[in-house]
mmCIF file of C-alpha atoms in Angstrom:
data_model
loop_
_atom_site.group_PDB
_atom_site.id
_atom_site.type_symbol
_atom_site.label_atom_id
_atom_site.label_comp_id
_atom_site.label_asym_id
_atom_site.label_seq_id
_atom_site.Cartn_x
_atom_site.Cartn_y
_atom_site.Cartn_z
ATOM 1 C CA UNK A 804 148.882 111.804 126.257
ATOM 2 C CA UNK A 805 149.983 111.720 122.621
ATOM 3 C CA UNK A 806 152.518 114.209 121.344
ATOM 4 C CA UNK A 807 151.699 116.587 118.508
ATOM 5 C CA UNK A 808 153.289 115.481 115.258
ATOM 6 C CA UNK A 809 156.474 117.301 114.340
ATOM 7 C CA UNK A 810 155.981 119.190 111.087
ATOM 8 C CA UNK A 811 158.140 117.924 108.280
ATOM 9 C CA UNK A 812 161.000 120.210 107.312
ATOM 10 C CA UNK A 813 160.892 121.215 103.641
ATOM 11 C CA UNK A 814 163.489 119.543 101.424
ATOM 12 C CA UNK A 815 166.882 121.198 101.229
ATOM 13 C CA UNK A 816 166.384 122.540 97.704
ATOM 14 C CA UNK A 817 163.237 124.348 98.893
ATOM 15 C CA UNK A 818 165.084 125.863 101.856
ATOM 16 C CA UNK A 819 167.849 127.101 99.569
ATOM 17 C CA UNK A 820 165.284 128.596 97.163
ATOM 18 C CA UNK A 821 163.459 130.223 100.086
ATOM 19 C CA UNK A 822 166.681 131.861 101.231
ATOM 20 C CA UNK A 823 167.553 133.165 97.786
ATOM 21 C CA UNK A 824 163.985 134.418 97.272
ATOM 22 C CA UNK A 825 164.120 136.295 100.555
ATOM 23 C CA UNK A 826 167.357 137.994 99.483
ATOM 24 C CA UNK A 827 165.793 138.997 96.156
ATOM 25 C CA UNK A 828 162.625 140.395 97.730
ATOM 26 C CA UNK A 829 164.660 142.250 100.360
ATOM 27 C CA UNK A 830 166.674 143.952 97.627
ATOM 28 C CA UNK A 831 169.932 142.305 98.613
ATOM 29 C CA UNK A 832 170.013 140.667 95.181
ATOM 30 C CA UNK A 833 168.925 143.144 92.538
ATOM 31 C CA UNK A 834 167.610 142.894 89.002
ATOM 32 C CA UNK A 835 170.409 141.610 86.772
ATOM 33 C CA UNK A 836 172.530 140.205 89.612
ATOM 34 C CA UNK A 837 173.956 136.734 89.095
ATOM 35 C CA UNK A 838 172.682 134.140 91.562
ATOM 36 C CA UNK A 839 175.081 131.685 93.190
ATOM 37 C CA UNK A 840 175.743 128.976 90.645
ATOM 38 C CA UNK A 841 175.372 125.234 91.012
ATOM 39 C CA UNK A 842 179.012 124.804 92.060
ATOM 40 C CA UNK A 843 178.723 127.525 94.704
ATOM 41 C CA UNK A 844 175.526 126.040 96.133
ATOM 42 C CA UNK A 845 177.056 122.544 96.152
ATOM 43 C CA UNK A 846 180.043 123.800 98.141
ATOM 44 C CA UNK A 847 178.032 125.927 100.576
ATOM 45 C CA UNK A 848 175.350 123.364 101.399
ATOM 46 C CA UNK A 849 177.203 120.090 100.700
ATOM 47 C CA UNK A 850 174.545 118.993 98.217
ATOM 48 C CA UNK A 851 174.493 117.201 94.902
ATOM 49 C CA UNK A 852 174.399 119.086 91.616
ATOM 50 C CA UNK A 853 170.858 117.889 90.931
ATOM 51 C CA UNK A 854 169.697 119.428 94.231
ATOM 52 C CA UNK A 855 171.382 122.756 93.450
ATOM 53 C CA UNK A 856 169.728 122.704 90.044
ATOM 54 C CA UNK A 857 166.335 122.084 91.668
ATOM 55 C CA UNK A 858 166.782 125.091 93.951
ATOM 56 C CA UNK A 859 167.545 127.426 91.062
ATOM 57 C CA UNK A 860 164.708 125.941 89.009
ATOM 58 C CA UNK A 861 162.215 126.979 91.712
ATOM 59 C CA UNK A 862 163.149 130.646 91.259
ATOM 60 C CA UNK A 863 163.210 130.347 87.473
ATOM 61 C CA UNK A 864 159.713 128.842 87.449
ATOM 62 C CA UNK A 865 158.459 131.579 89.762
ATOM 63 C CA UNK A 866 159.661 134.200 87.285
ATOM 64 C CA UNK A 867 162.223 135.656 89.712
ATOM 65 C CA UNK A 868 165.248 134.466 87.753
ATOM 66 C CA UNK A 869 166.246 133.620 84.220
ATOM 67 C CA UNK A 870 169.002 131.298 82.962
ATOM 68 C CA UNK A 871 171.508 132.522 80.403
ATOM 69 C CA UNK A 872 173.190 129.748 78.496
ATOM 70 C CA UNK A 873 176.852 129.416 79.396
ATOM 71 C CA UNK A 874 176.678 132.298 81.875
ATOM 72 C CA UNK A 875 174.502 131.405 84.862
ATOM 73 C CA UNK A 876 171.176 132.290 86.438
ATOM 74 C CA UNK A 877 170.278 135.944 86.968
ATOM 75 C CA UNK A 878 167.669 137.849 88.947
ATOM 76 C CA UNK A 879 164.860 139.047 86.708
ATOM 77 C CA UNK A 880 162.503 141.393 88.489
ATOM 78 C CA UNK A 881 159.717 142.712 86.313
ATOM 79 C CA UNK A 882 156.755 144.844 87.319
ATOM 80 C CA UNK A 883 153.755 142.942 85.947
ATOM 81 C CA UNK A 884 151.650 144.570 83.244
ATOM 82 C CA UNK A 885 148.124 145.198 84.495
ATOM 83 C CA UNK A 886 145.833 144.303 81.605
ATOM 84 C CA UNK A 887 142.384 145.800 82.159
ATOM 85 C CA UNK A 888 140.069 143.813 79.920
ATOM 86 C CA UNK A 889 137.426 146.471 79.262
ATOM 87 C CA UNK A 890 139.256 149.774 79.676
ATOM 88 C CA UNK A 891 141.970 149.032 77.124
ATOM 89 C CA UNK A 892 139.393 148.310 74.383
ATOM 90 C CA UNK A 893 137.155 151.306 74.968
ATOM 91 C CA UNK A 894 136.288 153.481 71.978
ATOM 92 C CA UNK A 895 137.589 156.422 73.995
ATOM 93 C CA UNK A 896 141.052 154.838 73.820
ATOM 94 C CA UNK A 897 141.460 153.991 70.128
ATOM 95 C CA UNK A 898 138.870 156.493 68.881
ATOM 96 C CA UNK A 899 141.124 159.325 70.021
ATOM 97 C CA UNK A 900 144.162 157.915 68.257
ATOM 98 C CA UNK A 901 145.765 156.269 71.295
ATOM 99 C CA UNK A 902 147.257 152.795 71.141
ATOM 100 C CA UNK A 903 145.570 150.073 73.158
ATOM 101 C CA UNK A 904 148.956 149.276 74.678
ATOM 102 C CA UNK A 905 149.133 152.761 76.218
ATOM 103 C CA UNK A 906 146.338 151.659 78.561
ATOM 104 C CA UNK A 907 148.398 148.642 79.650
ATOM 105 C CA UNK A 908 151.866 150.098 80.062
ATOM 106 C CA UNK A 909 151.049 153.536 81.565
ATOM 107 C CA UNK A 910 154.107 155.197 80.067
ATOM 108 C CA UNK A 911 156.513 152.266 80.226
ATOM 109 C CA UNK A 912 158.363 151.790 76.938
ATOM 110 C CA UNK A 913 156.962 149.079 74.685
ATOM 111 C CA UNK A 914 157.971 147.992 71.220
ATOM 112 C CA UNK A 915 156.705 145.790 68.428
ATOM 113 C CA UNK A 916 159.938 144.053 67.522
ATOM 114 C CA UNK A 917 158.516 141.409 65.172
ATOM 115 C CA UNK A 918 155.821 142.303 62.639
ATOM 116 C CA UNK A 919 154.487 140.302 59.704
ATOM 117 C CA UNK A 920 151.535 141.374 57.550
ATOM 118 C CA UNK A 921 150.221 139.056 54.835
ATOM 119 C CA UNK A 922 147.128 137.942 52.994
ATOM 120 C CA UNK A 923 146.566 134.228 53.509
ATOM 121 C CA UNK A 924 144.053 131.438 53.656
ATOM 122 C CA UNK A 925 142.199 131.409 56.964
ATOM 123 C CA UNK A 926 142.328 128.461 59.324
ATOM 124 C CA UNK A 927 139.103 126.537 59.671
ATOM 125 C CA UNK A 928 138.504 128.080 63.105
ATOM 126 C CA UNK A 929 139.052 131.676 61.981
ATOM 127 C CA UNK A 930 137.153 131.199 58.713
ATOM 128 C CA UNK A 931 134.182 129.906 60.669
ATOM 129 C CA UNK A 932 134.068 133.014 62.845
ATOM 130 C CA UNK A 933 134.734 135.631 60.164
ATOM 131 C CA UNK A 934 132.832 133.828 57.388
ATOM 132 C CA UNK A 935 135.786 134.510 55.113
ATOM 133 C CA UNK A 936 138.142 131.995 53.497
ATOM 134 C CA UNK A 937 140.790 134.674 52.897
ATOM 135 C CA UNK A 938 142.123 136.964 55.628
ATOM 136 C CA UNK A 939 144.722 139.616 56.184
ATOM 137 C CA UNK A 940 146.910 138.501 59.083
ATOM 138 C CA UNK A 941 148.997 140.728 61.350
ATOM 139 C CA UNK A 942 151.501 138.867 63.569
ATOM 140 C CA UNK A 943 153.418 140.766 66.236
ATOM 141 C CA UNK A 944 155.688 140.291 69.202
ATOM 142 C CA UNK A 945 155.447 142.921 71.928
ATOM 143 C CA UNK A 946 158.216 143.723 74.376
ATOM 144 C CA UNK A 947 158.035 145.898 77.499
ATOM 145 C CA UNK A 948 161.185 147.165 79.202
ATOM 146 C CA UNK A 949 163.102 145.156 76.571
ATOM 147 C CA UNK A 950 161.441 141.885 77.685
ATOM 148 C CA UNK A 951 159.232 139.906 75.257
ATOM 149 C CA UNK A 952 155.792 139.598 76.885
ATOM 150 C CA UNK A 953 153.194 138.811 74.227
ATOM 151 C CA UNK A 954 152.673 137.260 70.814
ATOM 152 C CA UNK A 955 149.581 138.284 68.859
ATOM 153 C CA UNK A 956 148.052 137.290 65.536
ATOM 154 C CA UNK A 957 145.063 139.287 64.278
ATOM 155 C CA UNK A 958 142.916 138.184 61.357
ATOM 156 C CA UNK A 959 140.558 140.369 59.299
ATOM 157 C CA UNK A 960 138.194 139.437 56.439
ATOM 158 C CA UNK A 961 140.190 140.088 53.275
ATOM 159 C CA UNK A 962 137.262 141.558 51.349
ATOM 160 C CA UNK A 963 136.664 144.096 54.137
ATOM 161 C CA UNK A 964 140.175 145.445 54.697
ATOM 162 C CA UNK A 965 141.782 145.008 51.249
ATOM 163 C CA UNK A 966 143.657 148.198 50.204
ATOM 164 C CA UNK A 967 143.188 149.763 53.657
ATOM 165 C CA UNK A 968 145.918 150.752 56.115
ATOM 166 C CA UNK A 969 145.234 147.517 58.016
ATOM 167 C CA UNK A 970 147.265 145.765 55.313
ATOM 168 C CA UNK A 971 150.256 148.071 55.944
ATOM 169 C CA UNK A 972 152.888 147.815 58.648
ATOM 170 C CA UNK A 973 151.901 151.224 60.053
ATOM 171 C CA UNK A 974 148.158 151.414 60.628
ATOM 172 C CA UNK A 975 148.210 155.014 61.861
ATOM 173 C CA UNK A 976 146.798 156.670 65.014
ATOM 174 C CA UNK A 977 144.385 154.467 66.940
ATOM 175 C CA UNK A 978 145.593 151.330 65.181
ATOM 176 C CA UNK A 979 143.446 148.740 63.438
ATOM 177 C CA UNK A 980 140.253 149.556 65.341
ATOM 178 C CA UNK A 981 140.358 153.171 64.225
ATOM 179 C CA UNK A 982 140.922 151.982 60.650
ATOM 180 C CA UNK A 983 137.972 149.593 60.904
ATOM 181 C CA UNK A 984 135.972 152.637 61.947
ATOM 182 C CA UNK A 985 137.143 154.430 58.796
ATOM 183 C CA UNK A 986 135.730 151.488 56.838
ATOM 184 C CA UNK A 987 132.355 151.791 58.550
ATOM 185 C CA UNK A 988 133.007 148.650 60.612
ATOM 186 C CA UNK A 989 134.013 150.065 63.986
ATOM 187 C CA UNK A 990 134.122 147.490 66.788
ATOM 188 C CA UNK A 991 131.274 147.906 69.256
ATOM 189 C CA UNK A 992 131.465 144.638 71.189
ATOM 190 C CA UNK A 993 134.230 142.210 72.129
ATOM 191 C CA UNK A 994 134.349 138.696 73.501
ATOM 192 C CA UNK A 995 137.462 137.124 75.018
ATOM 193 C CA UNK A 996 138.190 133.524 75.909
ATOM 194 C CA UNK A 997 141.045 133.062 78.378
ATOM 195 C CA UNK A 998 142.875 129.882 79.288
ATOM 196 C CA UNK A 999 146.239 128.824 80.684
ATOM 197 C CA UNK A 1000 148.429 126.197 79.019
ATOM 198 C CA UNK A 1001 152.029 125.251 78.479
ATOM 199 C CA UNK A 1002 153.734 126.981 75.548
ATOM 200 C CA UNK A 1003 154.616 125.447 72.234
ATOM 201 C CA UNK A 1004 158.376 125.343 71.464
ATOM 202 C CA UNK A 1005 158.181 128.303 69.053
ATOM 203 C CA UNK A 1006 156.293 130.358 71.648
ATOM 204 C CA UNK A 1007 158.874 129.551 74.311
ATOM 205 C CA UNK A 1008 161.666 130.673 72.012
ATOM 206 C CA UNK A 1009 159.993 133.921 70.920
ATOM 207 C CA UNK A 1010 158.997 134.874 74.468
ATOM 208 C CA UNK A 1011 162.334 133.706 75.940
ATOM 209 C CA UNK A 1012 160.461 131.688 78.573
ATOM 210 C CA UNK A 1013 162.265 129.771 81.314
ATOM 211 C CA UNK A 1014 161.442 126.067 81.327
ATOM 212 C CA UNK A 1015 158.161 125.230 83.025
ATOM 213 C CA UNK A 1016 156.607 128.679 82.562
ATOM 214 C CA UNK A 1017 152.979 128.522 81.398
ATOM 215 C CA UNK A 1018 151.362 131.034 79.087
ATOM 216 C CA UNK A 1019 147.955 132.713 79.037
ATOM 217 C CA UNK A 1020 146.149 132.202 75.730
ATOM 218 C CA UNK A 1021 143.464 134.765 74.892
ATOM 219 C CA UNK A 1022 141.248 134.703 71.819
ATOM 220 C CA UNK A 1023 139.318 137.918 71.203
ATOM 221 C CA UNK A 1024 136.640 138.516 68.603
ATOM 222 C CA UNK A 1025 135.541 142.044 67.660
ATOM 223 C CA UNK A 1026 131.998 142.719 66.410
ATOM 224 C CA UNK A 1027 130.328 145.756 64.877
ATOM 225 C CA UNK A 1028 127.159 147.212 66.382
ATOM 226 C CA UNK A 1029 125.237 145.069 63.898
ATOM 227 C CA UNK A 1030 126.899 141.886 65.175
ATOM 228 C CA UNK A 1031 129.299 141.414 62.249
ATOM 229 C CA UNK A 1032 132.619 139.815 63.315
ATOM 230 C CA UNK A 1033 135.494 141.878 61.918
ATOM 231 C CA UNK A 1034 138.568 140.580 63.762
ATOM 232 C CA UNK A 1035 139.867 137.502 65.509
ATOM 233 C CA UNK A 1036 142.937 138.128 67.657
ATOM 234 C CA UNK A 1037 144.859 135.178 69.098
ATOM 235 C CA UNK A 1038 147.257 136.249 71.851
ATOM 236 C CA UNK A 1039 149.849 134.343 73.866
ATOM 237 C CA UNK A 1040 151.054 136.073 77.050
ATOM 238 C CA UNK A 1041 153.982 135.281 79.324
ATOM 239 C CA UNK A 1042 152.014 134.444 82.471
ATOM 240 C CA UNK A 1043 154.748 135.790 84.768
ATOM 241 C CA UNK A 1044 154.542 139.223 83.092
ATOM 242 C CA UNK A 1045 150.821 139.922 83.534
ATOM 243 C CA UNK A 1046 148.026 140.662 85.966
ATOM 244 C CA UNK A 1047 144.602 140.333 84.315
ATOM 245 C CA UNK A 1048 142.044 142.744 85.767
ATOM 246 C CA UNK A 1049 138.284 142.415 85.190
ATOM 247 C CA UNK A 1050 135.722 144.650 86.888
ATOM 248 C CA UNK A 1051 132.119 143.560 87.499
ATOM 249 C CA UNK A 1052 129.017 145.206 88.883
ATOM 250 C CA UNK A 1053 127.125 143.272 91.548
#
């Protein structure tokens, strides 16, 4: 009679990460607490520095911890933002002067801490969608609970939005979609393409991403009721900060 195979024990760095994760999820290690450093893990478990580094990297890549240069690795607990694809873009939201982000954050503080607005030549991709060689571009970085979570770049046909509030830093109640409505070009239909990828170096720096963290790239196009494209919005989201919700009828 053959014996059942003995399951392989996970490698030591995984067991260390599992133990630290359990302490975080149990509340023993709280948001902002410093995790045991490489030297402490080496002494406690009699392991090499590379193994200790692997253990901490597991938690960093899971989004449960963040390294601070010259200081150590710290617990970073963050309640994910629930992004409801359809609800946040409803006319009821922006048509009544509310920000789209209010639908995502549900009262949590959010800020736009980087904002650039400029008229520029459109990329070939954007020009092909908007049928406009010149666009007004709005580039932003959004932070929630003081954590950078999203980069966004919106492009509008220059001839459509020239001299409107869309070319200003403050677009007023309801944001750019309300202002498009003022111009007689209110969005009535949206399409979004969603994919996951690794971040570019600039994106990693702006979003303060731990090494190995992927991003969610979303490209949204807004159309009027007559089918005219009036905006292309290219967004890059910290994947560890979001839950994407989509509802469907059977």
